[in-house]
XYZ file of C-alpha atoms in Angstrom:
588
model
C -25.486 77.077 -51.710
C -25.272 73.440 -50.611
C -22.904 71.305 -52.665
C -22.601 67.564 -53.163
C -19.371 65.598 -53.383
C -20.048 64.845 -57.061
C -20.499 68.522 -57.879
C -17.116 69.377 -56.353
C -15.439 66.566 -58.299
C -17.024 67.746 -61.556
C -16.506 71.466 -60.991
C -13.023 71.529 -59.448
C -11.123 68.261 -59.276
C -11.543 66.812 -62.789
C -10.832 70.202 -64.474
C -7.698 70.500 -62.292
C -6.444 67.111 -63.550
C -7.364 68.094 -67.120
C -5.335 71.287 -66.770
C -2.224 69.326 -65.821
C -2.919 66.677 -68.465
C -2.744 69.400 -71.119
C 0.282 71.061 -69.496
C 2.280 67.841 -69.257
C 1.329 66.799 -72.792
C 2.452 70.140 -74.208
C 5.569 70.788 -72.123
C 6.804 67.301 -71.087
C 10.145 67.576 -69.282
C 10.149 71.373 -69.716
C 7.031 71.881 -67.585
C 7.474 74.428 -64.794
C 4.883 75.051 -62.074
C 5.182 78.207 -59.975
C 8.875 78.406 -60.797
C 9.635 74.738 -60.064
C 10.528 72.122 -62.666
C 7.778 69.509 -62.545
C 10.114 66.655 -63.512
C 13.312 66.602 -61.486
C 15.660 64.154 -59.797
C 14.044 64.609 -56.389
C 10.466 63.587 -57.187
C 10.743 59.858 -57.870
C 6.974 59.318 -57.505
C 5.669 61.758 -60.116
C 5.842 59.451 -63.137
C 3.564 56.885 -61.525
C 1.173 59.540 -60.230
C 0.941 60.942 -63.756
C -0.089 57.534 -65.120
C -2.622 57.034 -62.321
C -4.328 60.436 -62.581
C -4.376 60.646 -66.368
C -5.654 57.078 -66.775
C -8.557 58.066 -64.528
C -9.251 61.015 -66.822
C -9.412 58.802 -69.915
C -11.825 56.387 -68.250
C -13.927 59.250 -66.873
C -14.563 60.518 -70.414
C -15.193 57.088 -71.957
C -18.761 58.132 -72.855
C -17.557 61.194 -74.787
C -16.427 59.575 -78.026
C -14.309 62.427 -79.369
C -12.661 63.317 -76.085
C -12.100 59.666 -75.231
C -10.247 59.052 -78.492
C -8.150 62.197 -78.078
C -7.268 61.555 -74.438
C -6.476 57.897 -75.089
C -3.950 58.761 -77.785
C -2.368 61.470 -75.642
C -2.149 59.114 -72.685
C -0.339 56.579 -74.836
C 2.358 59.153 -75.560
C 2.531 60.251 -71.926
C 2.873 56.696 -70.610
C 5.814 56.271 -73.005
C 7.264 59.541 -71.715
C 6.742 58.593 -68.069
C 8.238 55.129 -68.500
C 11.645 56.701 -69.107
C 11.565 58.502 -65.734
C 12.518 57.046 -62.365
C 10.022 54.966 -60.363
C 10.155 54.221 -56.645
C 7.664 52.775 -54.144
C 4.634 55.099 -54.249
C 5.372 55.918 -57.875
C 5.310 52.218 -58.709
C 2.032 51.709 -56.836
C 0.403 54.649 -58.612
C 1.567 53.313 -61.959
C 0.144 49.861 -61.292
C -3.128 51.373 -60.090
C -3.506 53.369 -63.298
C -2.624 50.482 -65.585
C -5.075 48.173 -63.826
C -7.798 50.803 -64.283
C -7.084 50.762 -68.019
C -7.192 46.968 -68.071
C -10.621 46.952 -66.396
C -11.798 49.435 -69.029
C -10.470 47.076 -71.731
C -8.060 49.583 -73.284
C -4.685 48.725 -71.709
C -3.314 47.210 -74.904
C -4.315 50.363 -76.819
C -2.343 52.583 -74.438
C 0.630 50.438 -73.471
C 3.211 49.546 -76.107
C 5.110 46.284 -75.646
C 8.480 47.920 -75.045
C 6.902 50.380 -72.611
C 5.259 47.499 -70.751
C 8.572 45.697 -70.335
C 10.247 48.874 -69.112
C 7.531 49.508 -66.511
C 7.447 45.871 -65.462
C 11.113 46.110 -64.516
C 11.072 49.598 -62.992
C 7.971 49.097 -60.840
C 8.831 45.688 -59.369
C 8.253 45.622 -55.598
C 11.440 43.569 -55.181
C 13.397 46.778 -55.695
C 12.544 47.871 -52.132
C 11.907 44.552 -50.363
C 14.510 41.910 -49.495
C 13.310 38.720 -51.159
C 15.086 36.468 -48.636
C 13.031 37.501 -45.601
C 10.578 40.039 -47.097
C 11.994 42.830 -44.944
C 11.733 46.416 -46.155
C 14.925 48.075 -47.338
C 15.372 51.115 -45.055
C 11.703 52.127 -45.168
C 9.035 52.636 -42.475
C 6.311 50.067 -41.903
C 3.603 51.634 -44.047
C 5.658 50.696 -47.139
C 4.592 47.076 -46.630
C 1.223 48.309 -47.847
C 2.910 49.779 -50.915
C 4.745 46.524 -51.583
C 1.537 44.533 -51.205
C -0.320 46.835 -53.608
C 2.373 46.699 -56.288
C 2.601 42.923 -56.011
C -1.178 42.443 -56.164
C -1.626 44.696 -59.197
C 1.263 42.964 -60.976
C -0.524 39.660 -60.427
C -3.777 41.062 -61.827
C -1.964 42.481 -64.847
C -0.431 39.073 -65.509
C 3.063 40.382 -64.845
C 3.803 38.210 -61.808
C 2.430 34.828 -60.769
C 4.624 34.302 -57.701
C 1.789 34.853 -55.215
C 3.864 37.141 -53.003
C 1.095 39.710 -52.407
C -0.518 37.607 -49.683
C 2.859 36.992 -48.042
C 3.545 40.734 -47.971
C 0.128 41.413 -46.466
C 0.747 38.737 -43.832
C 4.126 40.336 -43.092
C 2.483 43.695 -42.389
C -0.250 42.164 -40.238
C 2.377 40.259 -38.232
C 4.323 43.468 -37.681
C 1.226 45.229 -36.383
C 0.465 42.441 -33.940
C 4.087 42.178 -32.777
C 4.630 45.849 -32.013
C 1.183 47.023 -30.917
C 0.901 44.961 -27.762
C -2.253 43.459 -29.241
C -4.097 46.794 -29.302
C -4.228 46.923 -33.094
C -2.504 50.208 -33.938
C 0.483 50.137 -36.269
C 3.859 51.273 -34.960
C 5.699 52.944 -37.840
C 8.964 51.563 -36.425
C 10.120 48.236 -35.046
C 8.876 48.881 -31.560
C 10.265 52.392 -31.047
C 6.786 53.784 -30.546
C 5.986 56.053 -33.486
C 2.217 56.201 -33.838
C 1.101 58.903 -36.246
C -1.097 59.532 -39.272
C 0.171 56.430 -41.053
C -0.586 54.231 -38.040
C -4.270 55.024 -38.504
C -4.295 55.428 -42.294
C -2.708 52.102 -43.267
C -5.793 49.937 -42.452
C -7.818 52.246 -44.699
C -5.293 52.157 -47.538
C -5.001 48.370 -47.348
C -8.755 47.825 -47.184
C -9.213 50.080 -50.214
C -6.553 48.227 -52.230
C -7.994 44.845 -51.296
C -11.477 45.982 -52.260
C -10.272 47.487 -55.538
C -8.466 44.263 -56.441
C -11.469 42.100 -55.494
C -9.599 40.489 -52.602
C -11.374 39.652 -49.372
C -10.519 42.014 -46.530
C -9.344 39.916 -43.543
C -11.499 40.134 -40.421
C -8.545 41.341 -38.356
C -7.888 44.181 -40.801
C -11.517 45.239 -40.491
C -11.004 45.346 -36.724
C -7.989 47.630 -37.193
C -10.005 49.805 -39.575
C -12.710 50.111 -36.934
C -10.123 51.300 -34.384
C -8.882 53.918 -36.842
C -12.471 55.053 -37.370
C -12.903 55.526 -33.623
C -10.126 58.122 -33.712
C -11.163 59.863 -36.931
C -14.836 60.100 -35.963
C -13.851 61.827 -32.727
C -11.806 64.316 -34.774
C -14.854 65.429 -36.807
C -15.352 69.192 -36.895
C -16.924 72.084 -38.803
C -13.728 73.085 -40.633
C -12.928 69.732 -42.247
C -9.618 69.460 -40.379
C -8.190 65.954 -40.115
C -5.113 64.575 -38.365
C -3.039 67.308 -36.743
C 0.312 65.965 -35.485
C 3.387 64.188 -36.833
C 4.895 64.141 -40.306
C 3.348 64.685 -43.724
C 0.173 66.350 -42.541
C -1.326 69.561 -43.979
C -3.804 68.419 -46.676
C -2.734 64.830 -46.063
C -3.912 65.138 -42.474
C -7.334 65.982 -43.892
C -7.354 63.284 -46.581
C -6.349 60.626 -44.034
C -9.735 61.031 -42.334
C -11.392 60.935 -45.752
C -9.657 57.744 -46.842
C -10.277 55.870 -43.596
C -13.919 56.835 -43.073
C -15.037 56.456 -46.710
C -13.729 52.901 -47.155
C -15.122 52.013 -43.729
C -18.551 53.230 -44.866
C -18.204 51.279 -48.105
C -17.433 48.086 -46.145
C -20.211 48.683 -43.585
C -17.726 49.025 -40.747
C -19.683 52.122 -39.659
C -23.257 52.283 -38.421
C -25.782 54.300 -40.423
C -25.551 57.177 -37.955
C -21.749 57.102 -38.115
C -21.867 57.065 -41.916
C -23.987 60.208 -41.922
C -21.561 62.003 -39.609
C -18.480 60.740 -41.473
C -19.828 61.745 -44.879
C -20.492 65.334 -43.843
C -17.082 65.519 -42.150
C -15.456 64.278 -45.376
C -17.499 66.694 -47.473
C -16.303 69.534 -45.244
C -12.733 68.387 -45.902
C -13.310 68.418 -49.667
C -14.708 71.950 -49.429
C -11.640 72.948 -47.413
C -9.380 71.416 -50.064
C -10.982 73.495 -52.807
C -11.227 76.720 -50.801
C -7.952 76.565 -48.869
C -5.404 74.093 -50.214
C -5.968 74.940 -53.880
C -4.323 78.272 -54.710
C -5.786 79.900 -57.821
C -2.817 82.265 -58.200
C -0.425 79.302 -58.334
C -2.851 77.074 -60.290
C -1.719 74.456 -57.809
C -2.202 73.160 -54.326
C -0.182 75.242 -51.900
C 1.734 73.482 -49.141
C 4.798 75.697 -49.240
C 4.167 79.437 -49.701
C 2.275 82.386 -48.201
C 3.332 81.462 -44.690
C 2.841 77.709 -45.086
C 5.402 75.026 -44.407
C 5.549 71.270 -44.898
C 8.243 68.692 -44.185
C 11.190 67.933 -46.432
C 9.510 64.773 -47.683
C 6.839 66.875 -49.413
C 9.127 69.683 -50.559
C 8.109 71.876 -53.479
C 10.096 69.806 -55.972
C 7.111 67.439 -55.729
C 4.591 70.087 -56.771
C 3.145 68.191 -59.752
C 2.951 64.917 -57.869
C 1.233 66.534 -54.893
C -1.437 68.044 -57.154
C -2.128 64.701 -58.807
C -2.022 62.454 -55.749
C -4.252 64.701 -53.644
C -6.822 64.877 -56.430
C -6.758 61.104 -56.741
C -7.268 60.689 -52.990
C -10.369 62.873 -53.218
C -11.622 60.865 -56.190
C -11.016 57.587 -54.345
C -12.963 58.948 -51.380
C -15.783 60.024 -53.684
C -15.941 56.564 -55.274
C -16.206 54.899 -51.862
C -19.019 57.217 -50.803
C -20.761 56.543 -54.126
C -20.713 52.811 -53.390
C -22.015 53.569 -49.901
C -24.903 55.569 -51.425
C -23.912 59.024 -50.154
C -22.122 60.976 -52.906
C -25.178 62.990 -53.958
C -25.920 64.236 -50.441
C -25.179 67.739 -49.144
C -24.207 68.903 -45.660
C -27.119 68.160 -43.339
C -28.562 70.977 -41.267
C -28.161 68.925 -38.101
C -24.385 68.442 -38.500
C -23.587 70.721 -35.504
C -25.942 68.632 -33.369
C -24.236 65.451 -34.554
C -20.873 66.894 -33.499
C -22.216 67.795 -30.069
C -23.122 64.151 -29.478
C -19.478 63.096 -29.799
C -17.632 62.514 -26.501
C -16.058 65.613 -25.003
C -13.030 63.537 -23.993
C -11.655 60.316 -25.458
C -8.408 58.443 -24.963
C -7.016 55.938 -27.458
C -4.273 53.702 -26.103
C -1.897 52.666 -28.874
C 0.495 50.518 -26.860
C 0.876 49.107 -23.371
C 4.161 47.448 -22.592
C 7.543 48.537 -21.294
C 6.441 52.018 -22.357
C 2.942 53.290 -22.973
C 1.709 55.190 -26.019
C -1.617 56.854 -26.609
C -3.569 59.836 -27.877
C -6.241 61.937 -26.205
C -8.884 63.930 -28.085
C -10.491 66.893 -26.338
C -13.527 68.583 -27.883
C -14.127 72.068 -26.500
C -16.476 74.315 -28.456
C -15.006 74.967 -31.911
C -11.667 73.401 -30.944
C -10.774 69.726 -31.421
C -7.461 69.140 -29.660
C -5.183 66.096 -30.007
C -2.640 65.196 -27.331
C -0.146 62.597 -28.664
C 1.903 60.694 -26.091
C 4.275 58.837 -28.387
C 7.982 58.530 -29.024
C 8.377 59.360 -32.686
C 11.171 56.877 -33.260
C 14.558 57.563 -34.831
C 14.885 60.929 -36.620
C 11.432 62.112 -35.480
C 11.393 61.819 -31.690
C 12.567 65.384 -31.023
C 10.687 67.074 -33.890
C 8.202 69.641 -32.595
C 5.119 67.995 -34.220
C 5.864 64.797 -32.243
C 6.207 66.397 -28.800
C 3.699 65.418 -26.073
C 1.792 68.687 -26.415
C -1.734 69.708 -27.493
C -2.246 70.044 -31.257
C -5.049 71.718 -33.220
C -5.012 73.285 -36.672
C -4.844 77.107 -36.723
C -4.899 77.101 -32.923
C -2.119 75.001 -31.354
C 0.074 74.202 -34.341
C 3.820 73.802 -34.888
C 6.163 73.787 -37.882
C 7.098 70.582 -39.697
C 10.673 69.326 -39.241
C 11.419 71.961 -36.583
C 13.026 71.199 -33.220
C 11.829 73.662 -30.628
C 11.094 73.122 -26.909
C 7.499 74.157 -27.528
C 5.602 73.829 -24.224
C 8.068 71.111 -23.089
C 11.174 72.186 -21.141
C 14.611 71.391 -22.555
C 17.404 70.897 -20.027
C 21.127 71.478 -20.631
C 23.507 69.607 -18.312
C 26.674 71.088 -16.885
C 28.547 69.321 -19.719
C 26.268 70.746 -22.425
C 24.092 67.683 -23.115
C 20.507 68.542 -24.093
C 17.673 66.520 -22.533
C 13.880 66.468 -22.782
C 11.121 64.421 -21.088
C 9.595 63.102 -24.314
C 10.174 59.392 -24.982
C 9.731 57.043 -22.054
C 6.111 57.237 -20.901
C 5.020 54.866 -18.134
C 2.018 54.552 -15.826
C -0.125 56.406 -18.327
C -3.492 57.188 -16.760
C -6.574 59.019 -17.978
C -9.436 60.117 -15.713
C -12.409 62.210 -16.693
C -15.599 63.548 -15.247
C -18.137 65.882 -16.794
C -15.930 68.925 -16.209
C -12.307 67.854 -16.666
C -9.941 65.369 -18.248
C -6.735 64.587 -16.344
C -3.942 62.675 -18.080
C -0.834 61.709 -16.143
C 2.293 59.698 -16.798
C 5.744 59.060 -15.370
C 9.162 58.881 -16.992
C 12.101 57.189 -15.296
C 14.549 58.524 -17.885
C 14.988 61.681 -19.917
C 15.783 61.550 -23.637
C 19.301 62.558 -24.636
C 18.870 64.590 -27.836
C 22.399 64.209 -29.180
C 21.759 61.233 -31.429
C 19.473 60.195 -34.276
C 17.384 58.049 -31.937
C 16.606 58.879 -28.295
C 19.127 57.661 -25.752
C 18.254 57.187 -22.110
C 19.641 59.656 -19.580
C 19.422 58.232 -16.076
C 19.356 60.130 -12.799
C 16.314 62.363 -13.335
C 12.712 61.162 -13.173
C 9.567 63.110 -13.997
C 5.874 63.057 -13.216
C 3.624 64.918 -15.640
C -0.056 65.804 -15.455
C -2.333 67.524 -17.973
C -5.682 68.947 -16.960
C -8.211 69.995 -19.618
C -11.247 72.038 -18.653
C -13.461 74.330 -20.679
C -11.283 77.056 -22.188
C -8.195 76.006 -20.224
C -5.232 73.609 -20.463
C -2.802 73.081 -17.582
C 0.428 71.110 -17.611
C 2.645 70.479 -14.609
C 5.856 68.506 -14.722
C 7.897 67.664 -11.644
C 11.542 66.616 -11.896
C 13.166 64.380 -9.252
C 16.841 63.588 -8.778
C 17.911 60.053 -7.985
C 20.596 60.331 -5.344
C 22.758 63.451 -5.270
C 21.583 66.768 -6.665
C 22.361 67.295 -10.358
C 23.560 70.607 -11.719
C 22.255 72.131 -14.955
C 23.368 75.081 -17.054
C 19.880 75.900 -18.225
C 16.255 74.887 -18.623
C 14.438 76.601 -21.478
C 10.969 76.484 -23.005
C 9.009 78.424 -25.597
C 5.510 78.896 -26.945
C 4.721 80.007 -30.472
C 1.172 81.065 -31.250
C -1.086 82.575 -33.890
C -2.241 85.113 -31.282
C -0.892 88.665 -31.378
C -0.544 91.862 -29.325
C 1.115 90.289 -26.235
C 1.285 92.155 -22.938
C 3.154 91.131 -19.787
C 1.080 90.953 -16.624
C 3.172 89.428 -13.831
C 3.745 85.773 -14.736
C 1.115 85.997 -17.457
C 1.359 86.919 -21.118
C -2.021 88.254 -22.215
C -2.820 88.414 -25.939
C -5.000 91.148 -27.356
C -5.849 89.268 -30.540
C -6.344 85.584 -31.399
C -7.789 82.420 -29.902
C -5.154 82.152 -27.155
C -6.146 84.595 -24.422
C -3.148 84.102 -22.144
C -0.366 81.820 -20.976
C 1.050 81.788 -17.458
C 4.263 79.927 -16.595
C 5.611 78.964 -13.162
C 9.149 77.749 -12.431
C 10.863 79.574 -15.320
C 11.697 83.216 -15.972
C 10.386 85.178 -18.942
C 13.193 86.254 -21.275
C 11.821 87.099 -24.762
C 8.640 88.012 -26.598
C 9.220 88.150 -30.340
C 7.221 88.676 -33.511
C 7.860 85.675 -35.791
C 5.425 86.404 -38.603
C 6.929 85.048 -41.845
C 9.856 83.343 -40.085
C 10.186 79.934 -41.837
C 10.999 78.242 -38.509
C 7.586 79.274 -37.238
C 5.445 78.643 -40.309
C 2.908 75.823 -40.105
C 0.754 73.882 -42.546
C -1.970 76.507 -42.209
C 0.141 79.658 -42.104
C 2.673 81.617 -40.107
C 2.627 81.801 -36.333
C 2.738 85.350 -35.042
C 4.231 85.524 -31.548
C 7.024 83.616 -29.818
C 7.490 83.675 -26.032
C 10.617 82.224 -24.388
C 11.426 81.330 -20.796
C 14.551 79.990 -19.104
C 16.189 79.161 -15.802
C 19.992 79.239 -15.549
C 22.503 77.630 -13.206
C 20.280 75.521 -11.004
C 20.241 72.098 -9.400
C 17.605 69.405 -9.204
C 17.620 67.614 -5.898
C 14.393 66.428 -4.294
C 12.114 68.002 -6.875
C 11.608 70.963 -9.199
C 8.332 71.738 -10.961
C 7.463 73.641 -14.132
C 3.836 74.496 -14.770
C 1.982 76.376 -17.459
C -1.652 77.366 -17.877
C -3.168 78.334 -21.226
C -6.567 79.979 -21.453
C -8.326 80.356 -24.766
C -11.546 81.527 -26.319
């Protein structure tokens, strides 16, 4: 049966928030969800998310006189309760969002006691994570400028702050984007280290939504950045509702990132009518996936952590209540944008597969061109939508598996959050034990396509030394790398060159973890009897292990456990003129 966005909100999302409203009201600090205390010292965002989600619930039932009166009184008690908890960044923004919603409804004074207001005014102040002298963030990535702007703007609208800093904070973020993007309009999450991930594309959507919600004009340049983000997310559209697939904090948030960007873009007429129709169905598919996959009825919760799933430490299970509330609110925000765009009562169109087929088979999105190049390719091949990120990752993330320059696709080519494996990229060990990888210093990035193939190549004049928090250049070895994508096949060849005298290495190792099962060795090839990956063939390294990794936490992904791990290595060798490593993956 075809379902509209509104029907899913009414049938699944609002009752889910109601369930937690009742649970929190009854249990307060004693609430436990799937064995985890809902209120703990680790989740410093949950108090604000509680205020945001439950304020929405009160406003949603404003036409039901009895329920409205009951929920309003309960919310008053819960806001008092929440105000005594810790607030940081996203928690502060959620709190301000919820309070402003109550003000627009005309009931803020009925819910917020004076002493509670003063407590929240102090705890949620954006100055707690921004240096007032130069408006620099205090040890936070760039996307937190958006958080600071939102908190400041809502405080102004609530009458809590008349300093006018919200515009200055917005200008600070826009200046950062222009400074570190080489003028291409994609946000580096770092100060020029080259981390372009989900947040790089999501931030224009989040900012545009906050500006729209607070009746502030969206700057023309921000609309241009939003359009660039849409170009990526539209090319990711698929039948499964899968969104962004590499980097940190993905899983359901990879899906909701496409929802947030495309829905506000439709609301602001950044998309054409044809694009709106495609984007809406894509978003509706993501909502259906949320209900059918991410929501776990046994847990009465979203599931990012169990039954073979894994997320990063940032979204650990101590945040279980907050994750339930914030994800529901992201879906509701998306629904509200589509309502304003005139689409929320539409179902999935029968011609959606035809719309997907009209999307480009290959696309390349250059994020940065400068001393080093950064970019992302999208390859559409049948049911598979594959992302190839060529980015650094910046300090603490550059060597994490989800940031490696390798193909990514949910349930197909997926890796575990916060892991550090040489997945499809060789790792070298010098004769003194230093570990190196060709992952950070992309130059001469080139993309060529015809109707049958996409070829992406790049050079690196240095390898990345993995010993420190941020990548450090290792000189003496250069590489040339080329990817070739054809129907049902991905090839990667990397050639290593020594500058000057030959260099000795203890080992070069590489691995491949896959959802496919029943591996068999056939010469240089590993052939799989079950799964989407048919085979992998490796040249330049020697096969050493084939292991079952089902249920191994190191090899669990957002969408479940990988099944098979294959390892290769080469020991005691030298690189002089050149040495190549090549692999070929064939898939169904």
